[in-house]
Coordinates of C-alpha atoms and ligand atoms in Angstrom, one line a residue:
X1 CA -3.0 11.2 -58.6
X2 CA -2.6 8.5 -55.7
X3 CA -1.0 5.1 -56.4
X4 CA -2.7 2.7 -55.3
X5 CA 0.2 2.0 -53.2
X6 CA 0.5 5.5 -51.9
X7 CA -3.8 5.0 -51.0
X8 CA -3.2 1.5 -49.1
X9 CA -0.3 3.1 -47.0
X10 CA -2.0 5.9 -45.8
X11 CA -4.8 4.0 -44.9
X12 CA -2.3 1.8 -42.8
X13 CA -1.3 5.1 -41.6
X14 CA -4.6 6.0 -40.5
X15 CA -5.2 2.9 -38.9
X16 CA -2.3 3.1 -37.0
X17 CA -3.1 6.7 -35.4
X18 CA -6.7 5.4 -34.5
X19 CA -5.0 2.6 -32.5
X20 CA -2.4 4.2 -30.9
X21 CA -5.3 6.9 -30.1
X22 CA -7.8 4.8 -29.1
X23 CA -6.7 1.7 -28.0
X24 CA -3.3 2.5 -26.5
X25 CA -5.1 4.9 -24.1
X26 CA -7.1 2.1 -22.2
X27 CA -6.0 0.2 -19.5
X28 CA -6.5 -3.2 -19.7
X29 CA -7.0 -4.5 -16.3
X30 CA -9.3 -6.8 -16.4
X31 CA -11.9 -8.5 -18.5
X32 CA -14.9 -5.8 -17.3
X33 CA -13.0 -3.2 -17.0
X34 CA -10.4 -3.4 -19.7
X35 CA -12.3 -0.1 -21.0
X36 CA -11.3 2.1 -18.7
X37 CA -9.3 5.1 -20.0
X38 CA -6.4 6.5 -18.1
X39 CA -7.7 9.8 -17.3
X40 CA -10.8 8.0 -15.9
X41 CA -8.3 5.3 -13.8
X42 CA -6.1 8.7 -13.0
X43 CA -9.3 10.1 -11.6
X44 CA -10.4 7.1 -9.4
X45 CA -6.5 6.7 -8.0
X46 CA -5.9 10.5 -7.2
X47 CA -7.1 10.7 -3.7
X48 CA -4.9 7.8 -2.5
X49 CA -1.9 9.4 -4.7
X50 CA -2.6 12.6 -2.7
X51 CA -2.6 11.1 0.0
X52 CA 1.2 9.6 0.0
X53 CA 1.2 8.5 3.4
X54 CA -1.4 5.6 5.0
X55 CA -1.4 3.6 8.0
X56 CA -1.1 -0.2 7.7
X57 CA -2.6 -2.3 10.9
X58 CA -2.2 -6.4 11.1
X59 CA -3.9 -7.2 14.2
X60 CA -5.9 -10.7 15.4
X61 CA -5.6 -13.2 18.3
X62 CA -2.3 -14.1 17.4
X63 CA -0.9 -10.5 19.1
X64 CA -1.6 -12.8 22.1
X65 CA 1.7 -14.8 21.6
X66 CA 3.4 -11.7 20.2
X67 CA 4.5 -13.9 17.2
X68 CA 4.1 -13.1 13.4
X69 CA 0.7 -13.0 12.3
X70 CA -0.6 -16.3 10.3
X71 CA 3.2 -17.2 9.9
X72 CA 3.8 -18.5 13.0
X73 CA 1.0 -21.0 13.0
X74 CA 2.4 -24.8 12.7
X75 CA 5.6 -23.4 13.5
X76 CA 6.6 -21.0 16.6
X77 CA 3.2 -22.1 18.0
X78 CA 1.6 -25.9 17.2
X79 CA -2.1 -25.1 15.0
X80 CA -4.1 -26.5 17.6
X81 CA -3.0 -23.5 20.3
X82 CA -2.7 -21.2 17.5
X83 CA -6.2 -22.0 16.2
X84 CA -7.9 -21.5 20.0
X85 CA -5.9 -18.4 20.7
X86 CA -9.5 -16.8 19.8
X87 CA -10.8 -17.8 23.0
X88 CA -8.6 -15.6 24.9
X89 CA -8.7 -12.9 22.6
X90 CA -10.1 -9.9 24.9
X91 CA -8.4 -6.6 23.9
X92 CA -10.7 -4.2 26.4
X93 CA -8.4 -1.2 26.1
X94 CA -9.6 -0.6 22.5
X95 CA -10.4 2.6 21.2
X96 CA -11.2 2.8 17.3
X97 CA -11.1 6.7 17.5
X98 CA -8.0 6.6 19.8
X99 CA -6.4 4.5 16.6
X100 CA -7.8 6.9 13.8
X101 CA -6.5 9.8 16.2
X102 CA -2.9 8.5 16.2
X103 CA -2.7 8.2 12.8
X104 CA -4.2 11.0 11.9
X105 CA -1.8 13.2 14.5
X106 CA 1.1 10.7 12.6
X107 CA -0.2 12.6 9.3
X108 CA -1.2 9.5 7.8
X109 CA -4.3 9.9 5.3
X110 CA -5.9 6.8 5.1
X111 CA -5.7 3.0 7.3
X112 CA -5.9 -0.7 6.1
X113 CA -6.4 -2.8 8.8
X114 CA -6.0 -7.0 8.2
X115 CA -9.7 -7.8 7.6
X116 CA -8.6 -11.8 7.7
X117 CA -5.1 -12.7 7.4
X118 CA -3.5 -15.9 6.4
X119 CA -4.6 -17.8 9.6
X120 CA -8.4 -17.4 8.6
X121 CA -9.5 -15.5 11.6
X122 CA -11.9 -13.1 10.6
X123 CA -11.9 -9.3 12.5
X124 CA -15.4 -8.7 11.7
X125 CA -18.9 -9.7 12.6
X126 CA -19.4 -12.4 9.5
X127 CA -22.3 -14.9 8.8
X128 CA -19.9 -17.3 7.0
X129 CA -17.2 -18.6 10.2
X130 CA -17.7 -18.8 13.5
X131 CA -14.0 -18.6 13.6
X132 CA -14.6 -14.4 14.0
X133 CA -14.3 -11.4 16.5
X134 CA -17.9 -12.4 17.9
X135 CA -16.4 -15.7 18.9
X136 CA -14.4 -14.1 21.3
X137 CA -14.8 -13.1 24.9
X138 CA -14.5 -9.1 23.4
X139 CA -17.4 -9.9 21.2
X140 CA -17.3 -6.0 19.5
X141 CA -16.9 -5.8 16.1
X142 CA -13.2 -4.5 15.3
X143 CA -13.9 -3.5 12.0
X144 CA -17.6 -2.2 12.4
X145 CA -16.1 0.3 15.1
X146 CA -12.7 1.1 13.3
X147 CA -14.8 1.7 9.9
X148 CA -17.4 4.0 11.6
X149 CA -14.2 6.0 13.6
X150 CA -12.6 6.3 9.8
X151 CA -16.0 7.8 8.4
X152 CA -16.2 10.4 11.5
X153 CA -13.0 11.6 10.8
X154 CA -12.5 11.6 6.9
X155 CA -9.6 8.8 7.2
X156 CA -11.1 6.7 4.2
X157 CA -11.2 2.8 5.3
X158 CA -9.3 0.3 4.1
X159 CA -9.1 -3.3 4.2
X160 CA -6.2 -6.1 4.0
X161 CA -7.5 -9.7 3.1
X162 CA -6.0 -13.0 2.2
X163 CA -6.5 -15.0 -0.3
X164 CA -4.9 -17.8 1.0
X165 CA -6.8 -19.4 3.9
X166 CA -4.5 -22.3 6.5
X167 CA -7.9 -22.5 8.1
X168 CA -10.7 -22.6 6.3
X169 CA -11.1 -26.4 4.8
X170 CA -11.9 -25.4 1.3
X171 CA -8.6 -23.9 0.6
X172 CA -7.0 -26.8 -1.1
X173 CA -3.0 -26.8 -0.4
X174 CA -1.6 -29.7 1.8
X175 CA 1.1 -27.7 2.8
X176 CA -1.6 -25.1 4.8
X177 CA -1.0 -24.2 8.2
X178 CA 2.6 -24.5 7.6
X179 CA 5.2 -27.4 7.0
X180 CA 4.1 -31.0 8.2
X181 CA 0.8 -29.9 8.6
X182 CA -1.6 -32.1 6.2
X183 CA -4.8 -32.4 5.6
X184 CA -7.4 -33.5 8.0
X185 CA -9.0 -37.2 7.1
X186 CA -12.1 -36.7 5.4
X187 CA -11.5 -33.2 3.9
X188 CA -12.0 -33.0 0.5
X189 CA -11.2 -29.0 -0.5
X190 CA -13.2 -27.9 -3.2
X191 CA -11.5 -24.4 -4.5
X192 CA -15.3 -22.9 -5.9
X193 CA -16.6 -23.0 -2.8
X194 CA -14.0 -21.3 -1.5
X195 CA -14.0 -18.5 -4.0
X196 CA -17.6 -18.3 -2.8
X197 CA -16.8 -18.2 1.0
X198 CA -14.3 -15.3 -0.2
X199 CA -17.0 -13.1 -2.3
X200 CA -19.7 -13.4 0.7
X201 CA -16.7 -12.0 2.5
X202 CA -15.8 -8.9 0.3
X203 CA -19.7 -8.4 -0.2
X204 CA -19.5 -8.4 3.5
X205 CA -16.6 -6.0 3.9
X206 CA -17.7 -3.4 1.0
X207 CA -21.0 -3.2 1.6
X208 CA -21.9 -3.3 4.9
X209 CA -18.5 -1.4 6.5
X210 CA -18.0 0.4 2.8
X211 CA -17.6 2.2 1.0
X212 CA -13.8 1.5 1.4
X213 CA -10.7 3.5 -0.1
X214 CA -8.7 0.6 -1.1
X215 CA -9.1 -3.4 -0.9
X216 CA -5.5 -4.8 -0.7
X217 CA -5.2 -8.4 -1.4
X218 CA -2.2 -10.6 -0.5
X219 CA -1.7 -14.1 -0.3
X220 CA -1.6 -15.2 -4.4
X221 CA 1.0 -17.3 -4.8
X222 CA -0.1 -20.5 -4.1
X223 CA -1.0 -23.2 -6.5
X224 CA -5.1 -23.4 -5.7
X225 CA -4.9 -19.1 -6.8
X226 CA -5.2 -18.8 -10.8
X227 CA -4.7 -16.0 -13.1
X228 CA -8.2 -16.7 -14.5
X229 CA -9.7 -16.2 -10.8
X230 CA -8.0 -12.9 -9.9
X231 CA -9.4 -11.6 -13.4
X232 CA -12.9 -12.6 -11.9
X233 CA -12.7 -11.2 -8.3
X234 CA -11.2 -8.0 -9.8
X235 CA -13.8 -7.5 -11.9
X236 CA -16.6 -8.8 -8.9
X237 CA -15.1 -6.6 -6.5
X238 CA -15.5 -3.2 -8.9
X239 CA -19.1 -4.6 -9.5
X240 CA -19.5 -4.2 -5.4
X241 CA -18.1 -0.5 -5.5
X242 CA -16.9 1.3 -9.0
X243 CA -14.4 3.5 -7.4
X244 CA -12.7 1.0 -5.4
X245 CA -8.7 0.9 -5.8
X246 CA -7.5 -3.0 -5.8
X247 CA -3.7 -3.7 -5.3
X248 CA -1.5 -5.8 -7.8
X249 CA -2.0 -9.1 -5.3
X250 CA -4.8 -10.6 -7.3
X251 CA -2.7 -11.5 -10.0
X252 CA 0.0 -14.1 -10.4
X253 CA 2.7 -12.5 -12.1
X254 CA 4.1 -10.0 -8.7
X255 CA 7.9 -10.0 -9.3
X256 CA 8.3 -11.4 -5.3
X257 CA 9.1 -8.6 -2.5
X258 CA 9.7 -6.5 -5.5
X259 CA 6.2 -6.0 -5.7
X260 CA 6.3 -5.2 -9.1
X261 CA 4.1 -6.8 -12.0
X262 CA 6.1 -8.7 -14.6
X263 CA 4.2 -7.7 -17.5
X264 CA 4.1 -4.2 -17.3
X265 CA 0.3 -2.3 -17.6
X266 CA -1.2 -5.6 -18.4
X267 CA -1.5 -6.2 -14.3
X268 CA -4.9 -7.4 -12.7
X269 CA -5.1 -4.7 -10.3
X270 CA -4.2 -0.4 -10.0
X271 CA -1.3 -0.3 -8.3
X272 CA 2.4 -2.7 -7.4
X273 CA 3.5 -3.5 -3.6
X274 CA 7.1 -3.6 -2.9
X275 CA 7.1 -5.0 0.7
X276 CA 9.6 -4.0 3.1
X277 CA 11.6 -2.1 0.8
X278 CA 11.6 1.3 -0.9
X279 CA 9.8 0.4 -5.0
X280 CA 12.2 2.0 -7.9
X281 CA 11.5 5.3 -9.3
X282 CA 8.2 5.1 -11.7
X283 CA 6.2 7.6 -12.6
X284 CA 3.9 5.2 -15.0
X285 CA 2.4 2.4 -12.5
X286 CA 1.4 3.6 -8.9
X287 CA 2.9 2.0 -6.0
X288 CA 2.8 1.6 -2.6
X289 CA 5.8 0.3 -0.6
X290 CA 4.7 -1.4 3.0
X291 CA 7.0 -1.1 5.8
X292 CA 6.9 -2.3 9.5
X293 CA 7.7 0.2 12.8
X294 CA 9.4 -2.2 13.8
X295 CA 10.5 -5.9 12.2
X296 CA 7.6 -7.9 12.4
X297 CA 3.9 -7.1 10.6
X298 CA 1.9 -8.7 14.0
X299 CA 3.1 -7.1 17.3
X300 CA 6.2 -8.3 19.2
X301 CA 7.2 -7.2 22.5
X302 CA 10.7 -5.0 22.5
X303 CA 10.5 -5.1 18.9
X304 CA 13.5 -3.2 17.5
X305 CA 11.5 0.1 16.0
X306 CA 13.0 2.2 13.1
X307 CA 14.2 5.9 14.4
X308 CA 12.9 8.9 13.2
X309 CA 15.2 9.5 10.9
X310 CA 15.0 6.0 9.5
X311 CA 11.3 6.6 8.9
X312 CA 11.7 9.5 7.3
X313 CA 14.0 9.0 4.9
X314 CA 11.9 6.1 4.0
X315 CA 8.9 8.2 3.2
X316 CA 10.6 10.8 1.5
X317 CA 12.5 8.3 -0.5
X318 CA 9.4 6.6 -1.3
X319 CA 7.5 9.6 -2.5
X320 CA 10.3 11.2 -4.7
X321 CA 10.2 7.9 -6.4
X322 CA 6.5 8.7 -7.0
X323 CA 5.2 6.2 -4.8
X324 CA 3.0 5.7 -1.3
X325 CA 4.0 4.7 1.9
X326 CA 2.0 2.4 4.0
X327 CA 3.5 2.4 7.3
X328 CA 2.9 -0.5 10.2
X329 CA 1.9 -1.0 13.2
X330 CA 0.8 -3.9 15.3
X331 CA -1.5 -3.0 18.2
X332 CA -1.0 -5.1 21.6
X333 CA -3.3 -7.8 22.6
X334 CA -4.8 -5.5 25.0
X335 CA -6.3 -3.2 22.0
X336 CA -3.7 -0.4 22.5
X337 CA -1.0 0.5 19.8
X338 CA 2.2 0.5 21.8
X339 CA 3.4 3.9 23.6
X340 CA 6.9 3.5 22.1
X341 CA 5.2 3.0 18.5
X342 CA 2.6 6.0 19.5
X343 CA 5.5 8.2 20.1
X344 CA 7.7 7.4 16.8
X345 CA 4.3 8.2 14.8
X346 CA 4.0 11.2 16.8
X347 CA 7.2 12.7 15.9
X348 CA 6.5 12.1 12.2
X349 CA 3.5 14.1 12.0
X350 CA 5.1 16.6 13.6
X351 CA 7.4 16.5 10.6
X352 CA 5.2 16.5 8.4
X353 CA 3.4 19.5 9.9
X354 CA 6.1 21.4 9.3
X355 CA 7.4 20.0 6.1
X356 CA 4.0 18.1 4.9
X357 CA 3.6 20.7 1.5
X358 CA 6.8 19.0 -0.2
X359 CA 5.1 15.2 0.8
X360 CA 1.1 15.5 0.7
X361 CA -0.4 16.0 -3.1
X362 CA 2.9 15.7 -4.6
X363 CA 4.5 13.4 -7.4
X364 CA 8.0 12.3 -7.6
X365 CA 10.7 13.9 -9.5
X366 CA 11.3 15.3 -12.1
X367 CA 14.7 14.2 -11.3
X368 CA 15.1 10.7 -10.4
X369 CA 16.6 9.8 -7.6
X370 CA 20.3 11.0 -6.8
X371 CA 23.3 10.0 -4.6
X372 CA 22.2 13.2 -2.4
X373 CA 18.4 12.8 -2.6
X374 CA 15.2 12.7 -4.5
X375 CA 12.7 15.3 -5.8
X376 CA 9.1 15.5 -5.8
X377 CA 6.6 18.5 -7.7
X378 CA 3.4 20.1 -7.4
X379 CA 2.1 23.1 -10.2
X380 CA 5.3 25.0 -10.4
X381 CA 7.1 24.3 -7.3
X382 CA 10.0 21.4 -7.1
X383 CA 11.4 20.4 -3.7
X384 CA 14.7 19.1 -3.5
X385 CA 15.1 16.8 -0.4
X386 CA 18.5 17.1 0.3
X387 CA 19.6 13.7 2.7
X388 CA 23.2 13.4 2.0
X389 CA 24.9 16.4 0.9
X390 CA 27.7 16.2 -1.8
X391 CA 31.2 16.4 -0.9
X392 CA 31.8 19.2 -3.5
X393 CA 28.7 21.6 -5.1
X394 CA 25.2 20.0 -5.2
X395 CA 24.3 20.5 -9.4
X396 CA 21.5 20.4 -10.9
X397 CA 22.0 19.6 -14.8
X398 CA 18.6 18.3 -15.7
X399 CA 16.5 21.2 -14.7
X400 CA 14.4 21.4 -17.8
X401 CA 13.1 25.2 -16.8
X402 CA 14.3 28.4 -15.7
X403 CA 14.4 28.4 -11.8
X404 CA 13.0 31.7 -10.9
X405 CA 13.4 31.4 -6.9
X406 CA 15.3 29.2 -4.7
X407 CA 14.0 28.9 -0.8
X408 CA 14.9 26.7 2.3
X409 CA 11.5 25.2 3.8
X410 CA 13.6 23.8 6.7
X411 CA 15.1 27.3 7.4
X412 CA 18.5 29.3 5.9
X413 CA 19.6 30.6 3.1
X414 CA 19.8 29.0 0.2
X415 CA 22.4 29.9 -2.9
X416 CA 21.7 29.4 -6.3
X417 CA 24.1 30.3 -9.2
X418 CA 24.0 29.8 -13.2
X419 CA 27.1 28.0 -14.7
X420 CA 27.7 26.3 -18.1
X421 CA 26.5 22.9 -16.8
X422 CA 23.3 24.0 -15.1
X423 CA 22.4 25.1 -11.9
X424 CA 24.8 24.9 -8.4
X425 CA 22.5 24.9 -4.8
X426 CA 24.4 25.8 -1.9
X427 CA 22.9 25.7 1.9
X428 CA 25.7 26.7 4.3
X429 CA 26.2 23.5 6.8
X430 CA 24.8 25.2 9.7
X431 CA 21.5 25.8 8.2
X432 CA 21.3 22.1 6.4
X433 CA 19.0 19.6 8.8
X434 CA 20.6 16.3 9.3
X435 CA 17.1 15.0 8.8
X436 CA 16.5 16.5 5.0
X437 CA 16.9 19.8 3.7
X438 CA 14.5 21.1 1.6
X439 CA 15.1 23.2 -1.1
X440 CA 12.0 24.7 -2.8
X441 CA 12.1 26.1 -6.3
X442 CA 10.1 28.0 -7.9
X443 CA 9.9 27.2 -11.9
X444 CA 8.9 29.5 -14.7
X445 CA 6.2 27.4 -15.1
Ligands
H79_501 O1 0.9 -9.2 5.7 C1 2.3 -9.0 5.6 C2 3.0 -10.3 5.6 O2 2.5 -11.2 6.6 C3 2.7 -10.8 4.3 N1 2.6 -9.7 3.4 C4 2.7 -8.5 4.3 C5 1.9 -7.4 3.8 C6 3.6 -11.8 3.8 N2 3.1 -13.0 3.4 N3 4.1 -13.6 2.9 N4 5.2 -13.0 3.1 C7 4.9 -11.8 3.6 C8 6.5 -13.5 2.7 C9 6.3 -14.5 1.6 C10 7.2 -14.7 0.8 C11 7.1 -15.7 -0.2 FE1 6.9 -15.4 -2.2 C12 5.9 -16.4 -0.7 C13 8.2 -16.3 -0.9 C14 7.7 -17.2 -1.8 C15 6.3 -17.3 -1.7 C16 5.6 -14.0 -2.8 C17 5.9 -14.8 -3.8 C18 6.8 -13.4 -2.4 C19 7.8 -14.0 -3.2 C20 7.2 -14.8 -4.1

């Protein structure tokens, strides 16, 4: 016979399970779509997980100057030039397929070009400014041809955008258009009809040059940009397309350059931004670090770019901490991507033609990062990538299976023996590549 006692607490008990069952596997995002389960978000992120490696493109009329894009309005250059750079804005040597071809031969798998940036030029051929492409002597619609090159090719589109407008009159911060700039007499800003300018945009975007892989939003730290709002457009911009994948950049709570989201799963948006840095290793929230070629987003002229090997560590640090890399480039105000940028890009497919199985369709670890490199996985296979090799024996102690092969994708012979404290990997030096040397193992399971 059951107390009554005994009855209540396994009722409790019962409770409990159906929660942690139900409830706990549901992401809550975002007011209309806090329902969504993690196998269905899993399912709607994995082609951009696959995909690891993506090509990041702020471009506008501000290449012109060969300053930093939006940033250098009010500042390096005084608004009113800055604002009329437009008029001069005639980039002839454009190619969209030349672009998709250069990522695509730089094994990137998808592109995000800035759509509108913080300076409120718009790239594309829009009903609501004429502060747009079609304003221009060039008069071709950038992201009309770029999106149709994309679609020819399989390179799914993607598209950058600011919340936060210098320009457009609406957006209410004094501050806009940089330091000392205030206000013209008369305006009165009215943040609604701003939010409205914004949605006729992403309509704009997402259905007429859509459907796009991933809208990524920046520009959410200023005052006028509310919690409550992000919520909103999240939900408005998954109305537009279901399947569309929305960066953590609508919300308020991104921990800085970190990129990170300071409470955890809770996030508006599917996946964290570290900028210009490598994110930590997380297997639980996507991520997507962007990095420059070079040092600034917009392009510069002798910019200092990264080397190869630079680059590549970067990516293969980035993916062995389970995260993608969205790599940038700023084309030149004539419509080409620079030769010297063309080249670096170049040599990285080329890597990753050789090496791409241990990068493309992989997740990081199961070993988390190491003094002498970082892992990644797919079915049974684990690739060590070997960057800085170990004075002494490379060992592996937190193997959790049997290792039933060893092999070196980058050429040699690799040696693998069976001590007390796990597993020791030796490459002899001539066959290790100063770039990475990866190690493939085959697992029991
Ligand atoms: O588009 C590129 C840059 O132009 C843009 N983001 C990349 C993708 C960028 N916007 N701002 N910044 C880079 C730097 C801004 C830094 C700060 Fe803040 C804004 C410091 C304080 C406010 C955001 C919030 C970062 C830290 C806290």
């Amino acid at each position: 016979m059951m107390t009554r006692l005994m009855k209540l607490v396994s009722v409790a008990l019962l409770i409990t399970l159906i929660y942690l069952i139900v409830i706990d596997s549901e992401r809550q995002i975002s007011s209309a779509y806090e329902k969504e389960t993690i196998q269905a978000f899993d399912a709607r992120l994995q082609w951009w997980r696959d995909a690891r490696f993506g090509m990041f493109i702020h471009w506008g009329p501000v290449s012109l100057k060969g300053t930093e894009i939006g940033w250098s309005r009010g500042k390096e250059i005084p608004v009113e030039i800055y604002d009329n750079l437009y008029k001069q804005f005639n980039p002839t040597a454009f190619d969209a397929s030349e672009w998709v071809s250069i990522a695509k031969s730089a094994g990137m798998k998808y592109m995000v070009l800035t759509s509108k940036h913080h300076d409120g030029f718009c790239l594309w051929d829009t009903k609501t400014t004429a502060y747009n492409i079609m304003s221009t002597p060039f008069k071709r619609d950038v992201i009309r041809e770029l999106s149709n090159a994309c679609q020819n090719e399989d390179l799914p589109f993607c598209t950058y955008y600011s919340i936060l407008d210098w320009y457009h009159p609406d957006y209410n911060i004094s501050s806009r258009g940089g330091p000392g700039y205030s206000l013209p007499a008369g305006t009165s800003p009215q943040m609604d009809r701003y939010v409205s300018y914004m949605k006729t945009h992403l309509e704009e975007l997402v259905m007429n040059y859509g459907p796009l892989g991933v809208l990524w939003f920046d520009g959410e730290w200023e005052e006028p940009w509310t919690e409550e709002r992000g919520r909103d457009l999240y939900a408005y911009c998954r109305t537009l397309q279901p399947d569309l994948i929305i960066n953590n950049r609508l919300d308020k709570k991104r921990d800085g350059m970190e990129g990170t989201s300071i409470n955890g799963r809770q996030y508006i948006g599917d996946f964290e931004t570290p900028e210009q840095r490598i994110g930590k290793f997380n297997t639980d929230q996507p991520w997507e670090s962007c990095i420059t070629i070079g040092k600034q987003w917009a392009w510069k002229p002798d910019d200092e770019l990264k080397s190869l090997k630079e680059c590549i560590n970067i990516l293969v640090n980035t993916v062995g901490g389970d995260g993608n890399l969205l790599l940038n480039v700023g084309p030149m105000p004539n419509g080409e991507i620079e030769p010297r940028q063309v080249e670096r890009l170049k040599q990285i497919g080329q890597w990753l033609g050789k090496y791409g199985e241990s990068i493309y369709g992989t997740r990081g670890g199961p070993i988390e990062p190491q003094p002498w490199g970082v892992t990644t996985h797919r079915d049974n296979k684990v690739y060590l990538h070997i960057l800085q090799w170990p004075k002494e024996k490379l060992m592996l102690d937190s193997i959790p299976q049997n290792i039933v092969k060893a092999s070196c994708l980058t050429g040699g012979k690799v040696s693998l023996s069976r001590t007390d404290q796990g597993y020791e990997i030796l490459v002899a030096s001539a066959d290790r590549d100063p770039m990475d040397t990866i190690v493939v193992l085959d697992m029991e399971k």
